[in-house]
CSV table of C-alpha atoms and ligand atoms in Angstrom, one decimal:
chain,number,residue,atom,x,y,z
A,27,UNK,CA,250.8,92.7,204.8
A,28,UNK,CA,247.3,92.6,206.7
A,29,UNK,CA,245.8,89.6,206.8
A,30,UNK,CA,242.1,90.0,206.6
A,31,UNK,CA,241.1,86.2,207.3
A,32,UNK,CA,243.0,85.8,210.1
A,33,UNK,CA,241.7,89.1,211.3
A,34,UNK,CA,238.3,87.6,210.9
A,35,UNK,CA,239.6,83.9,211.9
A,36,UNK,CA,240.8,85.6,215.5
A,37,UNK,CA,237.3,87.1,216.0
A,38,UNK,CA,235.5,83.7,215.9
A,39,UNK,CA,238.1,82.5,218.4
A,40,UNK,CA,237.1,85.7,220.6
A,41,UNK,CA,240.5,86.9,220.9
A,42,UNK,CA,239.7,90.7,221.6
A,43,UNK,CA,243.7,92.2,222.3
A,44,UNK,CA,244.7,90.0,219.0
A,45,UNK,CA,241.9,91.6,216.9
A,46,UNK,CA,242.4,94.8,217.9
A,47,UNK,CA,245.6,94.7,217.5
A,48,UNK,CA,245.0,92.9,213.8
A,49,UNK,CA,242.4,96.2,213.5
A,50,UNK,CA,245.2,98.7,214.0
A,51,UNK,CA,247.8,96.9,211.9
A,52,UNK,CA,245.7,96.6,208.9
A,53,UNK,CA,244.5,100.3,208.9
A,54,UNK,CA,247.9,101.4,209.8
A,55,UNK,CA,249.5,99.6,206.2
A,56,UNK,CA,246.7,101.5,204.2
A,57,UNK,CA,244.1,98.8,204.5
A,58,UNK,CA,241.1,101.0,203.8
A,59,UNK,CA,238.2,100.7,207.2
A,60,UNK,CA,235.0,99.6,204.9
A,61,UNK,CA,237.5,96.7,204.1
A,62,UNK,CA,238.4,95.8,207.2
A,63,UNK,CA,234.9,96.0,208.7
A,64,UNK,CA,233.5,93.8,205.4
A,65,UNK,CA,236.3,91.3,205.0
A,66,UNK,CA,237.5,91.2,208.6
A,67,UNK,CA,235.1,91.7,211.2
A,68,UNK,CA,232.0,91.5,209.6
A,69,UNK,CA,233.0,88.2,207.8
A,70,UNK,CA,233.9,87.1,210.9
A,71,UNK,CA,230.7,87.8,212.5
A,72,UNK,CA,228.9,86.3,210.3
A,73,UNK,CA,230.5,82.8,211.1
A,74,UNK,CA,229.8,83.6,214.7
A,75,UNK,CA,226.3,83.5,214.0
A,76,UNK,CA,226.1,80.7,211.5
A,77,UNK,CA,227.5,78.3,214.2
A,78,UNK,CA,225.8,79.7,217.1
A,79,UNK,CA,222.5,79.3,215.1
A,80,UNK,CA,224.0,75.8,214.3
A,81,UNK,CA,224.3,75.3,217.8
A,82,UNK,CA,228.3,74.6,217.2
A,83,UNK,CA,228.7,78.2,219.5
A,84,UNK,CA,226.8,79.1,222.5
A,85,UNK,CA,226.1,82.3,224.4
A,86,UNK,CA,229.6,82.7,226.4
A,87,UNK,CA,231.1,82.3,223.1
A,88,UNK,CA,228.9,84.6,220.9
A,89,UNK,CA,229.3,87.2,223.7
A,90,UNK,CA,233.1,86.8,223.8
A,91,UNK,CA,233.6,87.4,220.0
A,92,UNK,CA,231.4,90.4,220.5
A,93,UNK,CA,233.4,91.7,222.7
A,94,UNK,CA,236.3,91.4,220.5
A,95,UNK,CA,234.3,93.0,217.8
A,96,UNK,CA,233.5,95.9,220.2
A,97,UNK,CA,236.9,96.4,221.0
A,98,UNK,CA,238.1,96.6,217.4
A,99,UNK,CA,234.7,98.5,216.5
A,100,UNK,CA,236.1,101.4,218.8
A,101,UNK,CA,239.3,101.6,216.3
A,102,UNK,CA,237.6,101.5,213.4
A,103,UNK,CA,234.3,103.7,213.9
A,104,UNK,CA,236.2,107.0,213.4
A,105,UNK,CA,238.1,105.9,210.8
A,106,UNK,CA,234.8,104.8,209.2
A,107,UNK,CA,233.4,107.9,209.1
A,108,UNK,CA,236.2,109.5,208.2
A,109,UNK,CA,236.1,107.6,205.1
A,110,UNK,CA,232.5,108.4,204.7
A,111,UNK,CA,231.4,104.6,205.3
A,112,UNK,CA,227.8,104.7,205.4
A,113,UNK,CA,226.5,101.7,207.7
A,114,UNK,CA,224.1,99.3,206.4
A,115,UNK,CA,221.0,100.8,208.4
A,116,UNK,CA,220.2,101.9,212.3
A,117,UNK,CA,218.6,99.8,214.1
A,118,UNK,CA,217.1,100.9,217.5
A,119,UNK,CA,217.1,98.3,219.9
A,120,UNK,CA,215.4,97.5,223.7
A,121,UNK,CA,213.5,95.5,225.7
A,122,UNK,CA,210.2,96.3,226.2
A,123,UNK,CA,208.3,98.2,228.8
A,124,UNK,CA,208.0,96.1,232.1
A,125,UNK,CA,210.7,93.6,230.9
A,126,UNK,CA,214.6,93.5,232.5
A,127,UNK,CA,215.8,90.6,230.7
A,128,UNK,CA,218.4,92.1,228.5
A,129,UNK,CA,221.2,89.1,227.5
A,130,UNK,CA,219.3,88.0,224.6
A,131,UNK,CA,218.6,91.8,223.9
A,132,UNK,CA,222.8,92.8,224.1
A,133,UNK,CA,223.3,89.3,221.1
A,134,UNK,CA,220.8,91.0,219.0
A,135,UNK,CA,222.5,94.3,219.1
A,136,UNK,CA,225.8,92.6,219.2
A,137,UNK,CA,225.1,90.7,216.1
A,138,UNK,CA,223.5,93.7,214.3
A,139,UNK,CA,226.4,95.6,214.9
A,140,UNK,CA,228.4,92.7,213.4
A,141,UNK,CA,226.3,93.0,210.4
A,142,UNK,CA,227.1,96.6,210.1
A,143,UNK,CA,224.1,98.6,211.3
A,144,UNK,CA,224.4,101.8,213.4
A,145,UNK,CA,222.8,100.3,217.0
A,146,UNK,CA,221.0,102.6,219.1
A,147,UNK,CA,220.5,100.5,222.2
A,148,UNK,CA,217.7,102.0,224.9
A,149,UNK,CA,218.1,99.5,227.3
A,150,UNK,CA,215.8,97.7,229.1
A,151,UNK,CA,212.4,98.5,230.6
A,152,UNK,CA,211.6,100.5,227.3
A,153,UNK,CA,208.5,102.7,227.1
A,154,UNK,CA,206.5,102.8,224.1
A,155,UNK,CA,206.3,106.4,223.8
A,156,UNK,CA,210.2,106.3,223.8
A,157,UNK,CA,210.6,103.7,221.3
A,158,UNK,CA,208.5,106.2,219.0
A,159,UNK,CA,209.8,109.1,220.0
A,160,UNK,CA,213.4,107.7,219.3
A,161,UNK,CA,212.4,106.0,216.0
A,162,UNK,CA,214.0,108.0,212.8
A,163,UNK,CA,212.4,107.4,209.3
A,164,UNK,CA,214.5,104.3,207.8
A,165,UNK,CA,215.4,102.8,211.2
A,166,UNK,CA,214.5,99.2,212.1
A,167,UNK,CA,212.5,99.4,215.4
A,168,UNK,CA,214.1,95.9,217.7
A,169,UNK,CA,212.1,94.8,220.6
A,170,UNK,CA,213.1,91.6,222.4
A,171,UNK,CA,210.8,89.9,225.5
A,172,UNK,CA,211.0,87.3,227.5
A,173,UNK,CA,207.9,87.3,229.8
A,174,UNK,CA,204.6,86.4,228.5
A,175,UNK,CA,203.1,89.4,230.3
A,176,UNK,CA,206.0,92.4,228.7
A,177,UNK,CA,205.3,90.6,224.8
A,178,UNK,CA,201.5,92.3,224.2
A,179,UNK,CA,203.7,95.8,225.0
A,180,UNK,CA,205.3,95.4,221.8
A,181,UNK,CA,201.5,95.7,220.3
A,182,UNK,CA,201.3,98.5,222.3
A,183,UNK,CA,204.6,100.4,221.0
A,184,UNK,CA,203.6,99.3,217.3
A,185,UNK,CA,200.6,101.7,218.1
A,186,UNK,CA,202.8,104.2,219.7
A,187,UNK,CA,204.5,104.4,216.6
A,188,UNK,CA,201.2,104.3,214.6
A,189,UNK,CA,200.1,107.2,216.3
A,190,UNK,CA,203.5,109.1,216.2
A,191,UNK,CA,202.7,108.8,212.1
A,192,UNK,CA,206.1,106.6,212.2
A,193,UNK,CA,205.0,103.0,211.5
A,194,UNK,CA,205.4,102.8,208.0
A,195,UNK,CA,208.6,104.9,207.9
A,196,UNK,CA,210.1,102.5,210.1
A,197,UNK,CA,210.7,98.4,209.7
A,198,UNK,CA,209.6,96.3,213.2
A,199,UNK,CA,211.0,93.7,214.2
A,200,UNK,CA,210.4,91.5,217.5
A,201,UNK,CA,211.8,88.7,219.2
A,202,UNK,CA,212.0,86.6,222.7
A,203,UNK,CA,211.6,83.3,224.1
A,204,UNK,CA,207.9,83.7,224.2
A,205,UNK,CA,207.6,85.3,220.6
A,206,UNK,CA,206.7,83.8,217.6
A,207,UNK,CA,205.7,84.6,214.1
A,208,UNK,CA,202.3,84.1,214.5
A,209,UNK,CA,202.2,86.7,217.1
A,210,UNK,CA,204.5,89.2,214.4
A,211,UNK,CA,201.5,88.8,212.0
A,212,UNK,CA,199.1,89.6,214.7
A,213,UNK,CA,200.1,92.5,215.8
A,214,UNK,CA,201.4,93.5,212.6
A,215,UNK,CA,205.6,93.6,213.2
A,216,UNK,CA,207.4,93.5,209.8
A,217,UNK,CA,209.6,90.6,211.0
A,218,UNK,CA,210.0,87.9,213.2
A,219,UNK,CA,213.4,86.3,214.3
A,220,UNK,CA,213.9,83.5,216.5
A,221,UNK,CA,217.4,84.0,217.6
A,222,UNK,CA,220.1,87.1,217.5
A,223,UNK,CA,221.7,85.4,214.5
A,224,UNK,CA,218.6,85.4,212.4
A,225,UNK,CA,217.5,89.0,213.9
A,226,UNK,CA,220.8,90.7,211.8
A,227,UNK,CA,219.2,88.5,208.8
A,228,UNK,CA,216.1,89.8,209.4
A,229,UNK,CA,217.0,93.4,209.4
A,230,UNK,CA,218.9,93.3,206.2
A,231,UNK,CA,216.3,91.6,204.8
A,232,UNK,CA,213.8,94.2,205.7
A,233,UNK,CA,215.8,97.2,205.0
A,234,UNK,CA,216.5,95.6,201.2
A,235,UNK,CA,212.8,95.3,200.7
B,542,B1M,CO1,213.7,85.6,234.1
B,542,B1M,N1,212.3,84.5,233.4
B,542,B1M,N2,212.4,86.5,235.3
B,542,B1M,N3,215.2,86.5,234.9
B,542,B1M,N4,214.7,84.4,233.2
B,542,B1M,C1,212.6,83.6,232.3
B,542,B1M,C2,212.4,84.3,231.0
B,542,B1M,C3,211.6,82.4,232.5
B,542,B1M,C4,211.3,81.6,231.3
B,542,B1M,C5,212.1,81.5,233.7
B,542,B1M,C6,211.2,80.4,234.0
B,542,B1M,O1,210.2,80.6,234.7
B,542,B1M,N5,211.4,79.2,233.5
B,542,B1M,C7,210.4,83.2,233.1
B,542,B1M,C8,209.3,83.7,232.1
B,542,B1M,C9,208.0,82.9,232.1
B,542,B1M,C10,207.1,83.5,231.0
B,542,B1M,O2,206.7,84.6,231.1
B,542,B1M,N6,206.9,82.7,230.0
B,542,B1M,C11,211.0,84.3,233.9
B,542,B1M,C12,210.4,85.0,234.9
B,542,B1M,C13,209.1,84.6,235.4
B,542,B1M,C14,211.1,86.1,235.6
B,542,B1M,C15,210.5,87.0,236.7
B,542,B1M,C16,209.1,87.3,236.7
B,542,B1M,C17,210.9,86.2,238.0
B,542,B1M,C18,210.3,86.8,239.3
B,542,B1M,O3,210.8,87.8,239.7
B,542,B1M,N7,209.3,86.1,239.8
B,542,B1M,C19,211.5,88.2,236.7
B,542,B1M,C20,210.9,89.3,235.8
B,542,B1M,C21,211.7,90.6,235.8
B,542,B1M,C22,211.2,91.5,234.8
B,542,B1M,O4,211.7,91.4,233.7
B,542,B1M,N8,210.3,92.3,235.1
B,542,B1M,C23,212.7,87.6,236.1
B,542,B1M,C24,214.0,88.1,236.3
B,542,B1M,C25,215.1,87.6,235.8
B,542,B1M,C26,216.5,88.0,236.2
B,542,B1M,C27,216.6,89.5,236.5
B,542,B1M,C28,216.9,87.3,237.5
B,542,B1M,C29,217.4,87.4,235.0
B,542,B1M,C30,217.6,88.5,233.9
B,542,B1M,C31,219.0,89.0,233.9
B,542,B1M,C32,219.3,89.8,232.6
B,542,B1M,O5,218.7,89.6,231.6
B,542,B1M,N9,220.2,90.8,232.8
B,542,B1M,C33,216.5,86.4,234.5
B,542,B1M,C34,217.0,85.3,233.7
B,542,B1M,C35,218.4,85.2,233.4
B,542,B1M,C36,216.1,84.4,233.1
B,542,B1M,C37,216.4,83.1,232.3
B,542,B1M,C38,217.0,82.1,233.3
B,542,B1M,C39,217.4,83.3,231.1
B,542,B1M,C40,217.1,84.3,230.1
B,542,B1M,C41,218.3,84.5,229.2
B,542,B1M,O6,219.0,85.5,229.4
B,542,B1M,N10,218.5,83.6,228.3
B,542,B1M,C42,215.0,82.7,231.7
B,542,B1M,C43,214.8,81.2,231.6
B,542,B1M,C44,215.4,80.6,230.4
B,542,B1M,O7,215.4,81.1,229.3
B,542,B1M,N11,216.0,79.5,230.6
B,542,B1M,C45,214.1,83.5,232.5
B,542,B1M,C46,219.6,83.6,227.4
B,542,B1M,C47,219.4,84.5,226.2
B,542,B1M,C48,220.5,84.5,225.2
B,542,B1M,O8,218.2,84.0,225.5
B,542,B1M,O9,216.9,86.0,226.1
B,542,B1M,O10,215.8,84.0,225.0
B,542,B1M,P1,217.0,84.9,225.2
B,542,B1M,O11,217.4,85.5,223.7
B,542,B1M,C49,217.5,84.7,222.6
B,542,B1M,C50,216.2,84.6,221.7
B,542,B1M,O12,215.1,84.6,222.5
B,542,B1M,C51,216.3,85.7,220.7
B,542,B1M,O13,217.7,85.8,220.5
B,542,B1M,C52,218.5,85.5,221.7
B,542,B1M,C53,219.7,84.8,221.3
B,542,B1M,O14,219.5,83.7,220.5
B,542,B1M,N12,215.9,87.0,221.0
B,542,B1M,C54,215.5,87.8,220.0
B,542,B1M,C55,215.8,87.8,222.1
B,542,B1M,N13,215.3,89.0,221.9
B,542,B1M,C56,215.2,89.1,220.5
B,542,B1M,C57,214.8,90.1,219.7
B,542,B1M,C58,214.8,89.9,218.3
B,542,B1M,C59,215.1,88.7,217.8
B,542,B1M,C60,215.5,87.6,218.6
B,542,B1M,O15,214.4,90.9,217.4
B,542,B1M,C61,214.4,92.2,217.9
């Protein structure tokens, strides 16, 4: 008989072969995917981030139970939508024009994913014109920064999407070292979130609104 807690309980311990393995079992007894994303891996996830915002896990640890989570994702993505699984919302992620730093970037889109959004990632370096070009009515638009010099281009790509007619068909949210709410509300960005956990909060939060 699958067992969905230990499925989630060997995420949080990062053991990818283990969870994919766990993945394949419970789908192969019957187990349908939505469950073993929502009780499994997403339940999992979602202890990841509680103790990494807790400050009980750290990076190397977040990043290993993402990989797990990736590995198990592969498994159960075509079974998903297979099973017509609708995820929770896309979110299209990057780091911002002029900007390489793209750890904090990969948790954000790691923990989306965890939370069960579709994750477009464009990388690093991101153009305005491409976040808006990319943005699809309903999508959350993610922009991470870590230099004080690359944050003012996520003004910049809030006006892209302005003046692509996509800014209020789309939910912005922004994040980095140097960010901080204050700086959402001035430049108008639907949400703030100070780390990757908070960031997956943030997004269902915004896409429930
Ligand atoms: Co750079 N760098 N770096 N760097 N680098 C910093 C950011 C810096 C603070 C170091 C320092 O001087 N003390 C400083 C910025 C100063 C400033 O502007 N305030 C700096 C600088 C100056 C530079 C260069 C200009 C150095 C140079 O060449 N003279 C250069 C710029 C290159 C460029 O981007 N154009 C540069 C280059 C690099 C490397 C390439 C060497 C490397 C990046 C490798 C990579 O990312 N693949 C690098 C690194 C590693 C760092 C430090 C050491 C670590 C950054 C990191 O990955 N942290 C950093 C100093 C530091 O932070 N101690 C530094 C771990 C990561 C998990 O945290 O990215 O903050 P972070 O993400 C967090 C939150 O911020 C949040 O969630 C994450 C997880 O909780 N978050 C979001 C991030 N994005 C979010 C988006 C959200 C929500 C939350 O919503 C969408």
């Amino acid at each position: 008989m699958a067992d969905l807690a230990a499925l989630a309980e060997s995420l949080i311990n990062g053991k990818a072969p283990e969870v994919k393995e766990m993945t394949q079992k419970a789908l192969d007894e019957g187990v349908a995917p939505g469950k073993v994303l929502n009780e499994g891996l997403i339940k999992g996830m979602n202890v990841v981030g509680e103790k990494f915002k807790n400050n009980e896990f750290y990076v190397p640890e977040v990043l290993i139970a993402a990989r797990a989570m990736k590995g198990a994702m592969g498994i159960l993505k075509p079974k998903l939508a297979e099973s017509g699984v609708e995820p929770v919302g896309r979110v299209l992620i990057g780091t911002v024009k002029g900007d390489l730093h793209d750890i904090g970037k990969n948790l954000v889109a790691m923990m989306m994913e965890g939370a069960g959004f579709d994750v477009v990632d464009l990388g690093i370096d991101v153009a305005p014109e491409k976040f808006a070009a990319e943005a699809q009515e309903g999508d959350v638009v993610a922009m991470s920064a870590l230099l004080t010099t690359t944050m003012t281009a996520m003004k910049t790509t809030i006006e892209a999407l302005e003046e692509a007619g996509k800014k209020d068909k789309v939910k912005t949210i922004i994040g980095g070292a140097p960010v901080t709410q204050n700086y959402a509300d001035e430049i108008g960005a639907n949400g703030y979130a100070r780390d990757a956990a908070s960031a997956a909060d943030v997004a269902k939060e915004l896409i429930d609104a």
